[in-house]
JSON list of C-alpha atoms in Angstrom, two decimals:
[
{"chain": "C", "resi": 1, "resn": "UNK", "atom": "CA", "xyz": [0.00, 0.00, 0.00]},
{"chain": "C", "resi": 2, "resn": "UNK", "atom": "CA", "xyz": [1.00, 3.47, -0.88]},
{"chain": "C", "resi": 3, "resn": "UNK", "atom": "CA", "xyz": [1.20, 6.29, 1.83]},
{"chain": "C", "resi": 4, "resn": "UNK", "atom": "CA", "xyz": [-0.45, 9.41, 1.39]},
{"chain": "C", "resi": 5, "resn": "UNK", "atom": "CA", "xyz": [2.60, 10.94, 1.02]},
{"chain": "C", "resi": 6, "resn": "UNK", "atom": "CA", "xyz": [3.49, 8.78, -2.06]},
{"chain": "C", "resi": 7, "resn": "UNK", "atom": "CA", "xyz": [0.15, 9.41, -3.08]},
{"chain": "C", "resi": 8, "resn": "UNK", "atom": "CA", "xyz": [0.79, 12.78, -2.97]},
{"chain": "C", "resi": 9, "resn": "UNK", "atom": "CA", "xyz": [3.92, 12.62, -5.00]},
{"chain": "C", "resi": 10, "resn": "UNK", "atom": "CA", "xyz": [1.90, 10.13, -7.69]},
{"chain": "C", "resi": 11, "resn": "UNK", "atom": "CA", "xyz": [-0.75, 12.97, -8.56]},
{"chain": "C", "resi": 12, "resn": "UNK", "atom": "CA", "xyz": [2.03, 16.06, -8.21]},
{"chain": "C", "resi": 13, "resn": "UNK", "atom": "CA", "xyz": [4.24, 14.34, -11.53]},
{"chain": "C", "resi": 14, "resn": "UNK", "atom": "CA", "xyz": [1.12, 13.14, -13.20]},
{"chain": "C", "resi": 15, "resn": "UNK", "atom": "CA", "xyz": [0.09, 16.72, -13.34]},
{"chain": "C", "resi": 16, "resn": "UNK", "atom": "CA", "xyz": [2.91, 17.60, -15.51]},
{"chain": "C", "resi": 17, "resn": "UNK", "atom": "CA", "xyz": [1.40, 16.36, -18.10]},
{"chain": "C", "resi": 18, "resn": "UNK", "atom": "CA", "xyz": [-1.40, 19.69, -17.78]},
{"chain": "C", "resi": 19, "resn": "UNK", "atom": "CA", "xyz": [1.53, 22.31, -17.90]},
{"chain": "C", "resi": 20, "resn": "UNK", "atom": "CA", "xyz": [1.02, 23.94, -21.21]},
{"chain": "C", "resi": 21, "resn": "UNK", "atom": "CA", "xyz": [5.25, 24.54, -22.39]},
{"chain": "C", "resi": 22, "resn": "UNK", "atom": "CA", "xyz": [6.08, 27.98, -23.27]},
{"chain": "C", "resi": 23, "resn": "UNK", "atom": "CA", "xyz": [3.21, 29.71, -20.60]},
{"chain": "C", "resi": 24, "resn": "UNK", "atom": "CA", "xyz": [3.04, 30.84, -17.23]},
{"chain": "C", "resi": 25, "resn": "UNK", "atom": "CA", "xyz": [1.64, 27.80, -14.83]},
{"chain": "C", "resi": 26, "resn": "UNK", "atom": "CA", "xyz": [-0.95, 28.88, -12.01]},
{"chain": "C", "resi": 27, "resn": "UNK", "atom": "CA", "xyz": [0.23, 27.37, -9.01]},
{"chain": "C", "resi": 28, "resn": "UNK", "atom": "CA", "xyz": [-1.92, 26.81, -5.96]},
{"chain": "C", "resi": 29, "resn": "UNK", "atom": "CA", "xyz": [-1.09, 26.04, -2.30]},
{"chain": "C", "resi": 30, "resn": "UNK", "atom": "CA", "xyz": [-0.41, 22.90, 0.43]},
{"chain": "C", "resi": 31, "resn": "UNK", "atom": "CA", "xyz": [1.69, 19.81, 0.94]},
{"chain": "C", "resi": 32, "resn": "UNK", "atom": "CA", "xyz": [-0.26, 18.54, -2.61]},
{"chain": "C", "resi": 33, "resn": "UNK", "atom": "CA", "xyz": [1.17, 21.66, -4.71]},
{"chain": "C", "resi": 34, "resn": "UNK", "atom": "CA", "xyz": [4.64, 20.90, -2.65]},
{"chain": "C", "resi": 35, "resn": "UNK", "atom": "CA", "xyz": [4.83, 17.41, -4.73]},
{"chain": "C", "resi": 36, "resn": "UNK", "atom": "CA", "xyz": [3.95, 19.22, -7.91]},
{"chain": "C", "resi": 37, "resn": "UNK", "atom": "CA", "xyz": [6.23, 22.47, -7.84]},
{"chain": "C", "resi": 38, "resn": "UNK", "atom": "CA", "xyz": [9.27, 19.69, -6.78]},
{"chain": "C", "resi": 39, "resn": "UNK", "atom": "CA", "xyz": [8.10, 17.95, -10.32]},
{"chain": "C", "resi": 40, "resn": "UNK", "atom": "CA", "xyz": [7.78, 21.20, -12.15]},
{"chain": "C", "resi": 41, "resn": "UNK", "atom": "CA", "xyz": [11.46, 21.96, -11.41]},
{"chain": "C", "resi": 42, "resn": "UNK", "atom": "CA", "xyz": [12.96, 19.07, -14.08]},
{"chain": "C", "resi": 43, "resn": "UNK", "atom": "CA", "xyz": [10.71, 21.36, -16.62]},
{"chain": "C", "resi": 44, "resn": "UNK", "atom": "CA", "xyz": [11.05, 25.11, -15.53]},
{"chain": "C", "resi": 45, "resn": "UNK", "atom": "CA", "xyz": [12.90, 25.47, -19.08]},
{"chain": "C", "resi": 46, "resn": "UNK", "atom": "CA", "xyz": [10.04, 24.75, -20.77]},
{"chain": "C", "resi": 47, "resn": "UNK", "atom": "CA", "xyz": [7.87, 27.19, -19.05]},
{"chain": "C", "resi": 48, "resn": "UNK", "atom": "CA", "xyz": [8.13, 30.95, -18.58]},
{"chain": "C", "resi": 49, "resn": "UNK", "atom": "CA", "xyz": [7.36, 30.76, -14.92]},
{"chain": "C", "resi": 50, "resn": "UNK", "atom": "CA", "xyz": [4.29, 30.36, -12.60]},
{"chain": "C", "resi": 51, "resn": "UNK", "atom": "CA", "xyz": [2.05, 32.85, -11.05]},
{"chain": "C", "resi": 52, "resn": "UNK", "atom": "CA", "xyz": [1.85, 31.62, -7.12]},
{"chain": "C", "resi": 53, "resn": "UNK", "atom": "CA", "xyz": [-1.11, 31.63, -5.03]},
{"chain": "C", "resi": 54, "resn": "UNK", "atom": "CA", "xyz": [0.77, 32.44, -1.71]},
{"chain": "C", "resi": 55, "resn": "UNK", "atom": "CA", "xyz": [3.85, 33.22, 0.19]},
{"chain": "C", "resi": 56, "resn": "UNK", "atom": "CA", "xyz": [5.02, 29.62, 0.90]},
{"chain": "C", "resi": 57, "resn": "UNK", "atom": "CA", "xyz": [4.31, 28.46, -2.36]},
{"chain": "C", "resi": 58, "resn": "UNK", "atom": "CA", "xyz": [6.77, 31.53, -4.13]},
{"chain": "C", "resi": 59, "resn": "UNK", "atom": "CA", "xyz": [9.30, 30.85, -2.10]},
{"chain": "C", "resi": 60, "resn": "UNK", "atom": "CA", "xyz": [9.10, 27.04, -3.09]},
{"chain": "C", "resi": 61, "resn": "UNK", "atom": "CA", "xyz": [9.12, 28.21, -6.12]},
{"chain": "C", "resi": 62, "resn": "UNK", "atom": "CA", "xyz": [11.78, 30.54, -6.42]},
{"chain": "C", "resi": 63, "resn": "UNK", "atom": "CA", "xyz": [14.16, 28.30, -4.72]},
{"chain": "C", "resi": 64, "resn": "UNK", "atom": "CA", "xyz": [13.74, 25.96, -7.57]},
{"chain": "C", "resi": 65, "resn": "UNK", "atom": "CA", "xyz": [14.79, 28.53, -10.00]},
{"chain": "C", "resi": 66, "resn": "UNK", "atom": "CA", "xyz": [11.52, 28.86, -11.58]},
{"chain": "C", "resi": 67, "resn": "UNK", "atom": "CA", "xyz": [10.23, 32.55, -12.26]},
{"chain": "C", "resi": 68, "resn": "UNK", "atom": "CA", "xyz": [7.26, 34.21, -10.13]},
{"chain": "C", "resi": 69, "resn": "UNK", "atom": "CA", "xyz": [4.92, 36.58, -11.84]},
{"chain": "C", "resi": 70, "resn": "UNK", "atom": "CA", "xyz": [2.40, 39.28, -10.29]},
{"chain": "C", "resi": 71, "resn": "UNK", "atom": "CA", "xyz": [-0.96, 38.31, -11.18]},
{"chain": "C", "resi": 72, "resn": "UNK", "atom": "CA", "xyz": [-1.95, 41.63, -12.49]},
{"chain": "C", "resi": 73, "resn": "UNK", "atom": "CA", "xyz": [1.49, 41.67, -14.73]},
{"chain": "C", "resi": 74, "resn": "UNK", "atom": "CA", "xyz": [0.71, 38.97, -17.16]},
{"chain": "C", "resi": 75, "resn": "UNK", "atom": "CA", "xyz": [-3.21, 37.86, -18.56]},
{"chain": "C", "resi": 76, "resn": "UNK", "atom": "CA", "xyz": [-5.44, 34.73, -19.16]},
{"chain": "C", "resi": 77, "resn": "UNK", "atom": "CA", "xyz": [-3.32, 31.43, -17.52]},
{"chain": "C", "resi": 78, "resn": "UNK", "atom": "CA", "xyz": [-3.93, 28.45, -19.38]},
{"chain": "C", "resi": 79, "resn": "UNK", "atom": "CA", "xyz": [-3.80, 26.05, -16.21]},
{"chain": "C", "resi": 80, "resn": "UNK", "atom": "CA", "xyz": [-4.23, 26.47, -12.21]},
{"chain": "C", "resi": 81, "resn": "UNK", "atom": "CA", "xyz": [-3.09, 23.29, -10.29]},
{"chain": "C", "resi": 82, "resn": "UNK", "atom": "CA", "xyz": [-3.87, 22.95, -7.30]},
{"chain": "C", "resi": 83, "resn": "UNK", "atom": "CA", "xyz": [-5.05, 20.86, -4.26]},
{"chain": "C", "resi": 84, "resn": "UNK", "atom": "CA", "xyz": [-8.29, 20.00, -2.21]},
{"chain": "C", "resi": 85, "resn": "UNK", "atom": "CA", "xyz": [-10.17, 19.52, 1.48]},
{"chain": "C", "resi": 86, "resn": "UNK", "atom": "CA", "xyz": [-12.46, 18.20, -0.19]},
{"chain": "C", "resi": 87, "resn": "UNK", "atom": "CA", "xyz": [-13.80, 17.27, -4.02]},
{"chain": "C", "resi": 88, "resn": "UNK", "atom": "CA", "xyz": [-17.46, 15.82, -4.82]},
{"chain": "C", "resi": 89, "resn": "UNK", "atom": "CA", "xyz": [-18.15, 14.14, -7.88]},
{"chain": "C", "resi": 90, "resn": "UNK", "atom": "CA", "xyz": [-19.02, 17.32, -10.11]},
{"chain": "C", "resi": 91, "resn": "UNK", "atom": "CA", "xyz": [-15.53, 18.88, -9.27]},
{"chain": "C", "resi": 92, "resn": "UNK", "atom": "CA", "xyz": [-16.87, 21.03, -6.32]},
{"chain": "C", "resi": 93, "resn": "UNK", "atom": "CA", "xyz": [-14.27, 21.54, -3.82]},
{"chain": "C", "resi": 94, "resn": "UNK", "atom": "CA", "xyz": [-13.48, 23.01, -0.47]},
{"chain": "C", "resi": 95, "resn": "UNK", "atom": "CA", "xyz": [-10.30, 24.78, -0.38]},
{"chain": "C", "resi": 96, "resn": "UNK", "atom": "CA", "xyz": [-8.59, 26.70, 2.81]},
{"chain": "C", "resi": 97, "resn": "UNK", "atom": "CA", "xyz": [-6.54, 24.14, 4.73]},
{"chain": "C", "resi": 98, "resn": "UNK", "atom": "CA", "xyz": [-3.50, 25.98, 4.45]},
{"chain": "C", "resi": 99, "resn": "UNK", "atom": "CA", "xyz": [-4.98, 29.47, 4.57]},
{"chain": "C", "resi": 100, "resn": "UNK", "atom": "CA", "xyz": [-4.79, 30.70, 1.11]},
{"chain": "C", "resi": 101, "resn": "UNK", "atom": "CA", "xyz": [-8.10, 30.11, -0.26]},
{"chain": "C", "resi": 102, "resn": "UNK", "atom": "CA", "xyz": [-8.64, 33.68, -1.59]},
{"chain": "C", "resi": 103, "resn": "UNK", "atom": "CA", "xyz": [-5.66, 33.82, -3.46]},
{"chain": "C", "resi": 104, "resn": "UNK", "atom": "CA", "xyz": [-6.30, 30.66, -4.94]},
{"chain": "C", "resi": 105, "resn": "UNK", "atom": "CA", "xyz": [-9.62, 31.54, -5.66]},
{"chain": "C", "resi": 106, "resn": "UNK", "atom": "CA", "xyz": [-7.93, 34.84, -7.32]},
{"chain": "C", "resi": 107, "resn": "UNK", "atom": "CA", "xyz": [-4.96, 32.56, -8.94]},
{"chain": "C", "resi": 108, "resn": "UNK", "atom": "CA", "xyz": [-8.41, 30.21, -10.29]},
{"chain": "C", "resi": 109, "resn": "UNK", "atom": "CA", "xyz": [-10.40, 32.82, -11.50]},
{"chain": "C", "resi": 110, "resn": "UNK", "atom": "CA", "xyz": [-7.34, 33.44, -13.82]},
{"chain": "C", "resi": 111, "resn": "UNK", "atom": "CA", "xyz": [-6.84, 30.43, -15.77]},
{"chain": "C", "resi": 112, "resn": "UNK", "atom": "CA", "xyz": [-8.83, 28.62, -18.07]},
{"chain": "C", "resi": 113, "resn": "UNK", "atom": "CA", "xyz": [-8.75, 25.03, -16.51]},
{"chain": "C", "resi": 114, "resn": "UNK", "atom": "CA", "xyz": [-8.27, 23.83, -12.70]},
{"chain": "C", "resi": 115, "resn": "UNK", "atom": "CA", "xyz": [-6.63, 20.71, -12.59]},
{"chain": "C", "resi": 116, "resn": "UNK", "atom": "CA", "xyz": [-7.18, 19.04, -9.57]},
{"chain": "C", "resi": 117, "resn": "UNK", "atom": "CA", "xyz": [-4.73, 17.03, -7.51]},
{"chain": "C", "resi": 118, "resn": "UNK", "atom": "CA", "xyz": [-5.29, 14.71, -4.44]},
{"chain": "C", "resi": 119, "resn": "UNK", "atom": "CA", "xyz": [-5.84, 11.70, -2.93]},
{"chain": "C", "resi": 120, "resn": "UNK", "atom": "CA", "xyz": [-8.71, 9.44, -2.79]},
{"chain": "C", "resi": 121, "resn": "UNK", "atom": "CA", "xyz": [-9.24, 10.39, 0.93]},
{"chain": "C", "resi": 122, "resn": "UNK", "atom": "CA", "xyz": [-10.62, 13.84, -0.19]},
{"chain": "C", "resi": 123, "resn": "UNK", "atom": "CA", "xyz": [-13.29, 12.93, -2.49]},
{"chain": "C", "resi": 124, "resn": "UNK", "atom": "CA", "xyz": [-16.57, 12.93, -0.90]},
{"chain": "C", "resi": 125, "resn": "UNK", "atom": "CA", "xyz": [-20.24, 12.63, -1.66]},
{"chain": "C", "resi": 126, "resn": "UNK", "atom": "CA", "xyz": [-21.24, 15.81, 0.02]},
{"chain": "C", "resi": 127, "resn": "UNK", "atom": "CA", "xyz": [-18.98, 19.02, 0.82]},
{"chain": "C", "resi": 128, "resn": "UNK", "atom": "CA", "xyz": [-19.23, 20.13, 4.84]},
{"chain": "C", "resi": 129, "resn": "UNK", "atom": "CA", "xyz": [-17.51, 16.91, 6.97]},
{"chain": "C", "resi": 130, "resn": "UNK", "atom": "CA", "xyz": [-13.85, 19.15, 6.06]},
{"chain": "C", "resi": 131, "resn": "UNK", "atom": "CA", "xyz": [-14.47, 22.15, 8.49]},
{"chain": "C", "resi": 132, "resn": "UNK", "atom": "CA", "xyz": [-15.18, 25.25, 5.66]},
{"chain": "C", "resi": 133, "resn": "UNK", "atom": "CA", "xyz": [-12.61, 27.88, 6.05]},
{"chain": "C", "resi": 134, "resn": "UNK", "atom": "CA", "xyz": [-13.80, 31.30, 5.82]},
{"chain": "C", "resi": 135, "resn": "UNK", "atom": "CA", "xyz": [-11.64, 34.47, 5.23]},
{"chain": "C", "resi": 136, "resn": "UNK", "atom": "CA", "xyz": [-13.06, 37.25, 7.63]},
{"chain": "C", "resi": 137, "resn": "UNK", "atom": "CA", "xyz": [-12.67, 41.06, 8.21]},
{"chain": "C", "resi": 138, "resn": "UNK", "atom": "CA", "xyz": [-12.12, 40.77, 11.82]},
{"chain": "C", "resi": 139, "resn": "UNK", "atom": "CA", "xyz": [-14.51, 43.09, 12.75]},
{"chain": "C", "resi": 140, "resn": "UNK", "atom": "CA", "xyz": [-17.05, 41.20, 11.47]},
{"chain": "C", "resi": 141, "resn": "UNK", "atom": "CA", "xyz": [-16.16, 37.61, 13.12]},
{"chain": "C", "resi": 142, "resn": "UNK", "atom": "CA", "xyz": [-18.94, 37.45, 15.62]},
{"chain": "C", "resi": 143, "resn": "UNK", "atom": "CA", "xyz": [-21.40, 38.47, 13.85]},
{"chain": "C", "resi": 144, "resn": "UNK", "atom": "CA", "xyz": [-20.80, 36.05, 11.06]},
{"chain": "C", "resi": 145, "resn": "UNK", "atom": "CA", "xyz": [-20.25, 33.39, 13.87]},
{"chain": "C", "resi": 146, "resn": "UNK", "atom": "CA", "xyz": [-23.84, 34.03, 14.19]},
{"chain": "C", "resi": 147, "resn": "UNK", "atom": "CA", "xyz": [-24.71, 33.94, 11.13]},
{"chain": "C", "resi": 148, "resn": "UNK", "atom": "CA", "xyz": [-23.06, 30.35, 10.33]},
{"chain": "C", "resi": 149, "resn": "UNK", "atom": "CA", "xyz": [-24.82, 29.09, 13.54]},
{"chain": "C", "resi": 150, "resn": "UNK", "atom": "CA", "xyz": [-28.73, 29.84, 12.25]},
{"chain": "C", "resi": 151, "resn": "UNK", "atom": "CA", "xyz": [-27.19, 27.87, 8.97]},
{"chain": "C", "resi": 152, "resn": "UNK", "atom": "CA", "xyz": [-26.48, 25.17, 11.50]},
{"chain": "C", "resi": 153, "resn": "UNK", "atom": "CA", "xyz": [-22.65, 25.59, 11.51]},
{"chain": "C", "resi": 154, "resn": "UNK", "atom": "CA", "xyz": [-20.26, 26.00, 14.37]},
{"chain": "C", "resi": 155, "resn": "UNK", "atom": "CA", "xyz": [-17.72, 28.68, 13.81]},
{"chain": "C", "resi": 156, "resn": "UNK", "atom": "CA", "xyz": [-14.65, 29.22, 14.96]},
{"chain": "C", "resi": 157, "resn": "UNK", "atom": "CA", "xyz": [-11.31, 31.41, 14.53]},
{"chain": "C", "resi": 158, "resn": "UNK", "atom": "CA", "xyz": [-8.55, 29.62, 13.50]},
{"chain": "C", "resi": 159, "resn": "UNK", "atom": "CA", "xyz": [-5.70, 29.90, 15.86]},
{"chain": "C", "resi": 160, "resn": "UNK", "atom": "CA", "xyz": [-2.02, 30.20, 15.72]},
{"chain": "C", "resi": 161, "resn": "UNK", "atom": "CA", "xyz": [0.55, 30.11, 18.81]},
{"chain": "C", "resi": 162, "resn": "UNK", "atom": "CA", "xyz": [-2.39, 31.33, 20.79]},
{"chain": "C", "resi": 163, "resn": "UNK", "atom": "CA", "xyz": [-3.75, 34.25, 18.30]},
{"chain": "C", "resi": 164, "resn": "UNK", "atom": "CA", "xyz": [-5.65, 34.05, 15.06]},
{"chain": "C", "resi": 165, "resn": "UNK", "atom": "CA", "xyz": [-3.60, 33.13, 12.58]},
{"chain": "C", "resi": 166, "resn": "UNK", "atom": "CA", "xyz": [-3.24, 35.48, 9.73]},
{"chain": "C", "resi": 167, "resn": "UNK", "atom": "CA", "xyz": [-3.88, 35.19, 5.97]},
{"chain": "C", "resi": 168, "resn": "UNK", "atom": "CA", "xyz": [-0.94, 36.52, 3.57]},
{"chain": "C", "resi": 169, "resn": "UNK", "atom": "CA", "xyz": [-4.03, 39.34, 3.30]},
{"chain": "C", "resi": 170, "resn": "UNK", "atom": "CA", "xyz": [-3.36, 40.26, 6.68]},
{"chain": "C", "resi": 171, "resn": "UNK", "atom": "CA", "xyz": [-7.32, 38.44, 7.68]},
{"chain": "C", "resi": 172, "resn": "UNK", "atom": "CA", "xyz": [-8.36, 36.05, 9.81]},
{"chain": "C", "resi": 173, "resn": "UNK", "atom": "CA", "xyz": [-10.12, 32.52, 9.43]},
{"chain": "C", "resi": 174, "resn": "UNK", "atom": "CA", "xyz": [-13.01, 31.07, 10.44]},
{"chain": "C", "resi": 175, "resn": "UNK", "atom": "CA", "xyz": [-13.65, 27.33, 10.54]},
{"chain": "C", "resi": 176, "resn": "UNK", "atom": "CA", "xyz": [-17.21, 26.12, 10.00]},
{"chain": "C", "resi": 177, "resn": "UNK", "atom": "CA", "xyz": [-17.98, 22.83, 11.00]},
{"chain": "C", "resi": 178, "resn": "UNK", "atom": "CA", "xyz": [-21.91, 21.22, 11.04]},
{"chain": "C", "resi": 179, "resn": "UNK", "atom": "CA", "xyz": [-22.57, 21.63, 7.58]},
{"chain": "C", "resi": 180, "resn": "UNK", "atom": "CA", "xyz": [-23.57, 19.62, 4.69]},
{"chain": "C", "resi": 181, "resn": "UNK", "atom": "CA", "xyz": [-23.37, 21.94, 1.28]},
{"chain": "C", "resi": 182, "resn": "UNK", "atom": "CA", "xyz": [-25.62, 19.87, -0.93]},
{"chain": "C", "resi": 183, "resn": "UNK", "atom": "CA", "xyz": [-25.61, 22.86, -3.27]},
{"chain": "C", "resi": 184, "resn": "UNK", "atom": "CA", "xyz": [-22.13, 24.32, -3.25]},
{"chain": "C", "resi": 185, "resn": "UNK", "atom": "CA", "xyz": [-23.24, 27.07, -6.11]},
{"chain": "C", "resi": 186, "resn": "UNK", "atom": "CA", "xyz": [-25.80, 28.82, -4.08]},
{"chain": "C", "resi": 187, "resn": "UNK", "atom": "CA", "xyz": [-24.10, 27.90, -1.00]},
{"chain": "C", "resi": 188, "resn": "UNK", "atom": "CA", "xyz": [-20.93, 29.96, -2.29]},
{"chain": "C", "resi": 189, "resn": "UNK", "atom": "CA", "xyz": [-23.49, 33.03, -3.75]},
{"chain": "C", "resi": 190, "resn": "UNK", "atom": "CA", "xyz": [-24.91, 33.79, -0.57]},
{"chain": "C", "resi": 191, "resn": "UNK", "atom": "CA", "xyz": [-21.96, 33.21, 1.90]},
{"chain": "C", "resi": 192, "resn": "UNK", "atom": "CA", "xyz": [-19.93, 35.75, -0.55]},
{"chain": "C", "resi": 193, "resn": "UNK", "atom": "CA", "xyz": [-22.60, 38.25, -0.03]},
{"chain": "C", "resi": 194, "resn": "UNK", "atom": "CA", "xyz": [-22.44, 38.84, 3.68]},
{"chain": "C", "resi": 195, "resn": "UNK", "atom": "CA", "xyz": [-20.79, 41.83, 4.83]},
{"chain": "C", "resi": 196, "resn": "UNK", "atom": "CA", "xyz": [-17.39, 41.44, 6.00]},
{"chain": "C", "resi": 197, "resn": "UNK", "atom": "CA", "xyz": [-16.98, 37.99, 4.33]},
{"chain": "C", "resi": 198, "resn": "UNK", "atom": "CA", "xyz": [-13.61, 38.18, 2.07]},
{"chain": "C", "resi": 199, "resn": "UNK", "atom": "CA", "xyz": [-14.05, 34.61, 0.53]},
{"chain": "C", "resi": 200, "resn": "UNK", "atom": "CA", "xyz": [-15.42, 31.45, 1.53]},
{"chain": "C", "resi": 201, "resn": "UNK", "atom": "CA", "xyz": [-13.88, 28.24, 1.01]},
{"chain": "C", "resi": 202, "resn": "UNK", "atom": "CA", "xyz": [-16.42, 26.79, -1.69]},
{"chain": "C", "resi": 203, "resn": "UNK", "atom": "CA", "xyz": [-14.60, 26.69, -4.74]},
{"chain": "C", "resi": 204, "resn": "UNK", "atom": "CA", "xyz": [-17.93, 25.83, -7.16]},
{"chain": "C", "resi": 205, "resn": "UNK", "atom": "CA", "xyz": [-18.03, 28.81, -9.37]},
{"chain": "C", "resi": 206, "resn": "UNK", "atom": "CA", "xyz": [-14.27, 27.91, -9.55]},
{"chain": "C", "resi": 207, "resn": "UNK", "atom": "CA", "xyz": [-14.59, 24.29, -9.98]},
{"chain": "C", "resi": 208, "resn": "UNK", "atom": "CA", "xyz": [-12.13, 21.65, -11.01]},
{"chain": "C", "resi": 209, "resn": "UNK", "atom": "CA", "xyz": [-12.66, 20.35, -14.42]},
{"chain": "C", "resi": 210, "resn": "UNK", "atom": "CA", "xyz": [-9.94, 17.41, -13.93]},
{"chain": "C", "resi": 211, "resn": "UNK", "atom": "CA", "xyz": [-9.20, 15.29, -10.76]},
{"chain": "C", "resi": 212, "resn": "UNK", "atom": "CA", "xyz": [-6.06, 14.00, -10.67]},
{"chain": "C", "resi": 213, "resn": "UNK", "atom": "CA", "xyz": [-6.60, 11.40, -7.75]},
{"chain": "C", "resi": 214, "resn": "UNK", "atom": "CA", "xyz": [-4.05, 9.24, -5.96]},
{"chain": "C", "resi": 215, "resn": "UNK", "atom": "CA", "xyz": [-5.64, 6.11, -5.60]},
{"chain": "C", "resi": 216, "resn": "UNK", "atom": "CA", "xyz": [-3.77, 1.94, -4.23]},
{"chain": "C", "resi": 217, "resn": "UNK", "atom": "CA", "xyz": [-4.16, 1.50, -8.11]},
{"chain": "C", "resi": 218, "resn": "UNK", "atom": "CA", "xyz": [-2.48, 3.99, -9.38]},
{"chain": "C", "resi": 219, "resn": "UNK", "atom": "CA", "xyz": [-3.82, 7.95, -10.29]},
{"chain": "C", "resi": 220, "resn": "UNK", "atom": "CA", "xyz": [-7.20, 7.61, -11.28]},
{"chain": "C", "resi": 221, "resn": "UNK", "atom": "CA", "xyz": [-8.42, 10.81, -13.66]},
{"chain": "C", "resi": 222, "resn": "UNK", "atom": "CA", "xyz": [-12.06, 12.35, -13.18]},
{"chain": "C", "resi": 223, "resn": "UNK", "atom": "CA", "xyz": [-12.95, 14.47, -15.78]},
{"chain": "C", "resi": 224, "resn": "UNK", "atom": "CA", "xyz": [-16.24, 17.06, -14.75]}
]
């Protein structure tokens, strides 16, 4: 049996095969997108560089010699790869783990196709059991802890060496456990629109349109 971690490595190499030579490669966040940006390295001379959906990940990035651009410096990307918390079996994800879900979401928004990578462990039926992180104006935290809880959610701020942890944005982020998103699209509509919401974790008007999953067998491609 592979580990996860091998898993991990599996999907992160078979994703290769999605980097478009001669572009700029959207590049997403987590210990996934760690597997992937280490394969991405034996081809950085193929590609002009990689826009970077956080910190950790540019720094990864540019200690493999491969270029970082500014989002706003270069246009349309023709591939985002990135990981999940979760994926259901239209290519609805939740996305936040590591903390960079609205740069992702930015870094997403930007390219033409999301390739997927993970291992079976995150695909699910139904989006919710991962708790949903939330990027929050601080100000706004309790009230949106209230708001969460007539959903049915449980709220809570993500902590860090006993304060809450910061986003790259300089926000904090809630974690929202007790749901069950059965319709991720609406779901991510109206959670956008509250007041003091930067971006919630729902990546379904951002959806994957390839899986790349890590499976005993071998990867295992899902195609939405």
């Amino acid at each position: 049996m592979l580990t996860q971690d091998e898993l991990k490595t599996l999907v992160g190499q078979a994703a290769l095969q999605y980097v478009v030579p001669g572009e700029i490669v959207g590049v997403g966040t987590g210990s996934t997108v760690n597997k992937f940006i280490d394969a991405l390295a034996s081809m950085k001379d193929q590609i002009k560089g990689a826009v970077s959906s956080s910190v950790a990940s540019t720094e990864r990035l540019l200690a493999l010699g491969i270029e970082v651009f500014d989002a706003n410096a270069v246009g349309e990307l023709s591939v985002y790869i990135d990981g999940a918390d979760e994926i259901d079996g239209r290519g609805y994800m939740i996305k936040g783990g590591g903390a960079a879900l609205t740069r992702e979401k930015i870094v997403a928004a930007q390219s033409r196709r999301f390739i997927c990578i993970a291992d079976e462990s995150k695909l699910v039926q139904t989006l919710g059991k991962f708790p949903l992180p939330v990027e929050v104006i601080p100000m706004a935290t309790q009230r949106l802890v209230r708001q969460f809880a007539a959903l049915g959610g449980t709220a809570k701020v993500r902590m860090q060496g006993g304060e809450p942890l910061l986003t790259d944005n300089d926000q904090h982020i809630l974690d929202v456990t007790g749901l069950q998103i059965s319709d991720p699209l609406a779901f991510e509509s109206e959670v956008n629109q509250w007041p003091g919401v930067v971006t919630v974790g729902v990546f379904a008007h951002q959806r994957a349109q390839v899986c790349l999953l890590g499976t005993a067998s071998g990867v295992k491609t899902l195609n939405f």
